[in-house]
Amino acid sequence: MPPDPAAHRVIHLDDYIPVVGEPEIAEIRALASRLQDQSVQMVNSTAVGGGVAEILNCMIPMFQDLRIPVRWDVMTGGNDFFEVTKAFHNALHGGTYDDRAENFEIFLAYNEQNRQRVALDSSLIVIHDPQPLALVAGRHNHAAHWLWRCHIDLSRPNPLVWDFLEPFVIRYDGAIFSSPSFTHQLPIPQYLSYPCIDPLSAKNHDLEPAQVRAIVERFGIDSGRPILTQISRFDRLKDPLGVVKAYRLVRSYFDCQLVLAGGGAADDPEGGAVLTEVREAAGSDPDIHILDLPPWSALEINALQRASTVIIQKSLREGFGLTVTEALWKKKPVVASAVGGIPVQVIHKHTGLLVHSIEGAAYQIRFLLSNPALAAQLGEQGHEHVRENFLMTSNLKRYLALFLHLLCRH
Ligand code: UDP
């Protein structure tokens, strides 16, 4: 079922004034006042799980508070479609690709099916990621503006998939990427915009220490000993097995626990198999907590992040890594791979520590566990970096400015 924006949380932008200041909200309202006669439509491939759903769940009610008509449509598809799009996802991140002729047919057939199902009749249409990319093939109203928002690291795409997708990309009025290194030689304008978090959501708002303790202890985690945590979908590109290996290297020096918490996303069919591999790798170690969380676990994730001594994001590829943003906002020291959009957030030795290997991750985790004062300082600096650059109000402002720019161009 597509999400119903009307059913979403009600957001009042004025509630963000204590976090971002009054001038920022006034600027947003001034931009929005010029867009009252427009309509915005966002299309992606899952209502829950993963960073894009996380962003849209906040962005849609923000548009509603600004009284800009907005709708959110979620693509539907069978397992065959999501297996193909997951293979595309891995290939676009630079992975190998099993070139099966029927993949492209499956992709196009589901895009066509969704084109019949979803009315693409808004004046500003934002298509997120590759799954619904080919909806643009049915574009006939040239008064409407179409943007492709690509959240993944496209710096080294497998050409078999990219060559198939590029003809659709160039039918858009522009493409938005999360890092300058993801851009391509394209005949359409390309824009930079960072994904962002909502500081007031259940995932990120402040929690009392007693509440944090109660939640993590419910999972059998000892809040009295160091906790290393990676929150991520169970996806090989998040390298959960690498995290287990890094933990084992640290464990011979520090009495610590590892939390690997994640759940599935409706558009990711590989999660179950990866979860099984992770459970096997963890064996019977009572200090490894593998938590398969349901999609409504925002408060639990918030508490797990706040209870952690160090947050790990050991991804092999990463679009941006909202889990890193969430951890920095909570003033946590982060050890993360220098891939995709992570270095935009983790400035080495200033807002966290960047690593390039399992051994490197273990070394930096040990360093942070031995230097709590420095770990706290990185956390403080990380928090300010997020406040300045990666809060949802900035994301909203960038969309509004981009929409106005598109409308002025035509
Ligand atoms: N997340 C979640 N439940 C999980 C795993 C992740 O709610 O079991 C959230 C996580 O807190 C973050 C988002 O999903 O907000 C993941 O975004 P990220 O950019 O880190 O990775 P993606 O899953 O989009 O590759």
PDB file of N, CA and C and ligand atoms in Angstrom, residues 49-52 54 89 197 203 231-233 235 238 261-264 291 293-295 297-298 301 305 313 318-324 326, ligand 1:
ATOM      1  N   GLY A  49      11.998   1.529   5.846  1.00  0.00           N
ATOM      2  CA  GLY A  49      13.317   0.870   5.731  1.00  0.00           C
ATOM      3  C   GLY A  49      14.202   1.673   4.808  1.00  0.00           C
ATOM      4  N   GLY A  50      15.407   1.967   5.290  1.00  0.00           N
ATOM      5  CA  GLY A  50      16.358   2.677   4.445  1.00  0.00           C
ATOM      6  C   GLY A  50      16.203   4.185   4.550  1.00  0.00           C
ATOM      7  N   GLY A  51      17.236   4.853   4.041  1.00  0.00           N
ATOM      8  CA  GLY A  51      17.352   6.296   4.224  1.00  0.00           C
ATOM      9  C   GLY A  51      16.319   7.120   3.473  1.00  0.00           C
ATOM     10  N   VAL A  52      15.923   6.683   2.270  1.00  0.00           N
ATOM     11  CA  VAL A  52      15.013   7.518   1.466  1.00  0.00           C
ATOM     12  C   VAL A  52      13.642   7.596   2.137  1.00  0.00           C
ATOM     13  N   GLU A  54      13.067   7.239   5.212  1.00  0.00           N
ATOM     14  CA  GLU A  54      13.290   8.024   6.431  1.00  0.00           C
ATOM     15  C   GLU A  54      13.140   9.528   6.121  1.00  0.00           C
ATOM     16  N   HIS A  89      21.313  -1.983  -8.054  1.00  0.00           N
ATOM     17  CA  HIS A  89      21.856  -1.177  -6.956  1.00  0.00           C
ATOM     18  C   HIS A  89      23.310  -1.582  -6.693  1.00  0.00           C
ATOM     19  N   ILE A 197      18.717  14.561   8.440  1.00  0.00           N
ATOM     20  CA  ILE A 197      17.913  13.900   9.481  1.00  0.00           C
ATOM     21  C   ILE A 197      16.966  14.906  10.138  1.00  0.00           C
ATOM     22  N   LYS A 203      13.413   9.021  16.200  1.00  0.00           N
ATOM     23  CA  LYS A 203      14.753   8.466  15.975  1.00  0.00           C
ATOM     24  C   LYS A 203      15.849   9.357  16.569  1.00  0.00           C
ATOM     25  N   ILE A 231      24.247   0.210  13.200  1.00  0.00           N
ATOM     26  CA  ILE A 231      22.828   0.105  12.831  1.00  0.00           C
ATOM     27  C   ILE A 231      22.803   0.100  11.304  1.00  0.00           C
ATOM     28  N   SER A 232      22.252  -0.922  10.708  1.00  0.00           N
ATOM     29  CA  SER A 232      22.173  -0.951   9.236  1.00  0.00           C
ATOM     30  C   SER A 232      21.275  -2.081   8.793  1.00  0.00           C
ATOM     31  N   ARG A 233      20.659  -1.902   7.639  1.00  0.00           N
ATOM     32  CA  ARG A 233      19.998  -3.047   7.027  1.00  0.00           C
ATOM     33  C   ARG A 233      21.030  -4.163   6.908  1.00  0.00           C
ATOM     34  N   ASP A 235      22.882  -6.018   4.891  1.00  0.00           N
ATOM     35  CA  ASP A 235      23.224  -5.852   3.483  1.00  0.00           C
ATOM     36  C   ASP A 235      24.739  -6.042   3.402  1.00  0.00           C
ATOM     37  N   LYS A 238      27.081  -3.181   3.658  1.00  0.00           N
ATOM     38  CA  LYS A 238      27.289  -2.559   4.984  1.00  0.00           C
ATOM     39  C   LYS A 238      28.357  -3.324   5.768  1.00  0.00           C
ATOM     40  N   ALA A 261      22.363  -3.975  14.720  1.00  0.00           N
ATOM     41  CA  ALA A 261      20.903  -3.860  14.704  1.00  0.00           C
ATOM     42  C   ALA A 261      20.443  -3.401  13.340  1.00  0.00           C
ATOM     43  N   GLY A 262      19.425  -4.056  12.846  1.00  0.00           N
ATOM     44  CA  GLY A 262      18.903  -3.664  11.542  1.00  0.00           C
ATOM     45  C   GLY A 262      17.617  -4.378  11.271  1.00  0.00           C
ATOM     46  N   GLY A 263      17.041  -4.019  10.172  1.00  0.00           N
ATOM     47  CA  GLY A 263      15.815  -4.704   9.774  1.00  0.00           C
ATOM     48  C   GLY A 263      15.837  -4.772   8.275  1.00  0.00           C
ATOM     49  N   GLY A 264      14.735  -5.168   7.702  1.00  0.00           N
ATOM     50  CA  GLY A 264      14.686  -5.246   6.249  1.00  0.00           C
ATOM     51  C   GLY A 264      14.097  -3.976   5.680  1.00  0.00           C
ATOM     52  N   LEU A 291      20.243  -7.792  16.437  1.00  0.00           N
ATOM     53  CA  LEU A 291      18.841  -7.426  16.640  1.00  0.00           C
ATOM     54  C   LEU A 291      18.172  -7.224  15.286  1.00  0.00           C
ATOM     55  N   LEU A 293      15.244  -5.819  13.828  1.00  0.00           N
ATOM     56  CA  LEU A 293      14.221  -4.895  14.331  1.00  0.00           C
ATOM     57  C   LEU A 293      13.074  -4.711  13.337  1.00  0.00           C
ATOM     58  N   PRO A 294      11.855  -4.581  13.833  1.00  0.00           N
ATOM     59  CA  PRO A 294      10.749  -4.244  12.932  1.00  0.00           C
ATOM     60  C   PRO A 294      10.840  -2.777  12.493  1.00  0.00           C
ATOM     61  N   PRO A 295      10.092  -2.392  11.460  1.00  0.00           N
ATOM     62  CA  PRO A 295      10.240  -1.027  10.916  1.00  0.00           C
ATOM     63  C   PRO A 295       9.830   0.084  11.888  1.00  0.00           C
ATOM     64  N   SER A 297      10.847   0.810  14.831  1.00  0.00           N
ATOM     65  CA  SER A 297      11.793   0.770  15.958  1.00  0.00           C
ATOM     66  C   SER A 297      12.576   2.064  16.145  1.00  0.00           C
ATOM     67  N   ALA A 298      12.006   3.188  15.733  1.00  0.00           N
ATOM     68  CA  ALA A 298      12.758   4.449  15.797  1.00  0.00           C
ATOM     69  C   ALA A 298      13.273   4.736  17.215  1.00  0.00           C
ATOM     70  N   ILE A 301      16.132   2.438  18.122  1.00  0.00           N
ATOM     71  CA  ILE A 301      17.385   2.801  17.452  1.00  0.00           C
ATOM     72  C   ILE A 301      17.993   4.040  18.111  1.00  0.00           C
ATOM     73  N   GLN A 305      21.673   3.942  19.793  1.00  0.00           N
ATOM     74  CA  GLN A 305      22.741   4.870  19.399  1.00  0.00           C
ATOM     75  C   GLN A 305      23.228   5.660  20.610  1.00  0.00           C
ATOM     76  N   GLN A 313      30.393   2.416  11.238  1.00  0.00           N
ATOM     77  CA  GLN A 313      29.704   2.259   9.951  1.00  0.00           C
ATOM     78  C   GLN A 313      30.742   1.776   8.960  1.00  0.00           C
ATOM     79  N   GLU A 318      28.661   3.298   0.141  1.00  0.00           N
ATOM     80  CA  GLU A 318      27.611   3.979   0.888  1.00  0.00           C
ATOM     81  C   GLU A 318      27.161   5.196   0.101  1.00  0.00           C
ATOM     82  N   GLY A 319      25.844   5.369  -0.052  1.00  0.00           N
ATOM     83  CA  GLY A 319      25.350   6.586  -0.691  1.00  0.00           C
ATOM     84  C   GLY A 319      25.736   7.764   0.179  1.00  0.00           C
ATOM     85  N   PHE A 320      25.231   7.790   1.372  1.00  0.00           N
ATOM     86  CA  PHE A 320      25.537   8.888   2.295  1.00  0.00           C
ATOM     87  C   PHE A 320      25.770   8.345   3.698  1.00  0.00           C
ATOM     88  N   GLY A 321      24.841   7.492   4.137  1.00  0.00           N
ATOM     89  CA  GLY A 321      24.997   6.928   5.478  1.00  0.00           C
ATOM     90  C   GLY A 321      24.298   7.773   6.527  1.00  0.00           C
ATOM     91  N   LEU A 322      22.957   7.758   6.497  1.00  0.00           N
ATOM     92  CA  LEU A 322      22.212   8.544   7.487  1.00  0.00           C
ATOM     93  C   LEU A 322      22.464   8.049   8.902  1.00  0.00           C
ATOM     94  N   THR A 323      22.843   6.776   9.031  1.00  0.00           N
ATOM     95  CA  THR A 323      23.132   6.269  10.374  1.00  0.00           C
ATOM     96  C   THR A 323      24.327   7.019  10.976  1.00  0.00           C
ATOM     97  N   VAL A 324      25.237   7.447  10.115  1.00  0.00           N
ATOM     98  CA  VAL A 324      26.379   8.247  10.593  1.00  0.00           C
ATOM     99  C   VAL A 324      25.872   9.611  11.069  1.00  0.00           C
ATOM    100  N   GLU A 326      22.954  10.372  12.134  1.00  0.00           N
ATOM    101  CA  GLU A 326      22.198  10.184  13.390  1.00  0.00           C
ATOM    102  C   GLU A 326      23.151  10.040  14.580  1.00  0.00           C
TER     103      GLU A 326
HETATM  104  N1  UDP B   1      17.184   2.093   9.875  1.00  0.00           N
HETATM  105  C1  UDP B   1      16.047   1.706  10.547  1.00  0.00           C
HETATM  106  N2  UDP B   1      15.923   0.420  10.918  1.00  0.00           N
HETATM  107  C2  UDP B   1      16.887  -0.495  10.659  1.00  0.00           C
HETATM  108  C3  UDP B   1      18.045  -0.108   9.950  1.00  0.00           C
HETATM  109  C4  UDP B   1      18.157   1.211   9.571  1.00  0.00           C
HETATM  110  O1  UDP B   1      15.167   2.522  10.829  1.00  0.00           O
HETATM  111  O2  UDP B   1      16.699  -1.635  11.038  1.00  0.00           O
HETATM  112  C5  UDP B   1      17.300   3.485   9.474  1.00  0.00           C
HETATM  113  C6  UDP B   1      18.546   4.170   9.975  1.00  0.00           C
HETATM  114  O3  UDP B   1      18.363   4.635  11.302  1.00  0.00           O
HETATM  115  C7  UDP B   1      18.686   5.275   8.936  1.00  0.00           C
HETATM  116  C8  UDP B   1      18.205   4.596   7.669  1.00  0.00           C
HETATM  117  O4  UDP B   1      17.349   3.539   8.070  1.00  0.00           O
HETATM  118  O5  UDP B   1      17.830   6.345   9.250  1.00  0.00           O
HETATM  119  C9  UDP B   1      19.355   4.026   6.866  1.00  0.00           C
HETATM  120  O6  UDP B   1      19.871   5.006   6.068  1.00  0.00           O
HETATM  121  P1  UDP B   1      21.349   4.922   5.496  1.00  0.00           P
HETATM  122  O7  UDP B   1      21.547   6.106   4.631  1.00  0.00           O
HETATM  123  O8  UDP B   1      22.321   4.766   6.620  1.00  0.00           O
HETATM  124  O9  UDP B   1      21.405   3.567   4.672  1.00  0.00           O
HETATM  125  P2  UDP B   1      20.466   2.903   3.549  1.00  0.00           P
HETATM  126  O10 UDP B   1      19.682   1.852   4.268  1.00  0.00           O
HETATM  127  O11 UDP B   1      19.612   3.959   2.935  1.00  0.00           O
HETATM  128  O12 UDP B   1      21.454   2.284   2.605  1.00  0.00           O
END
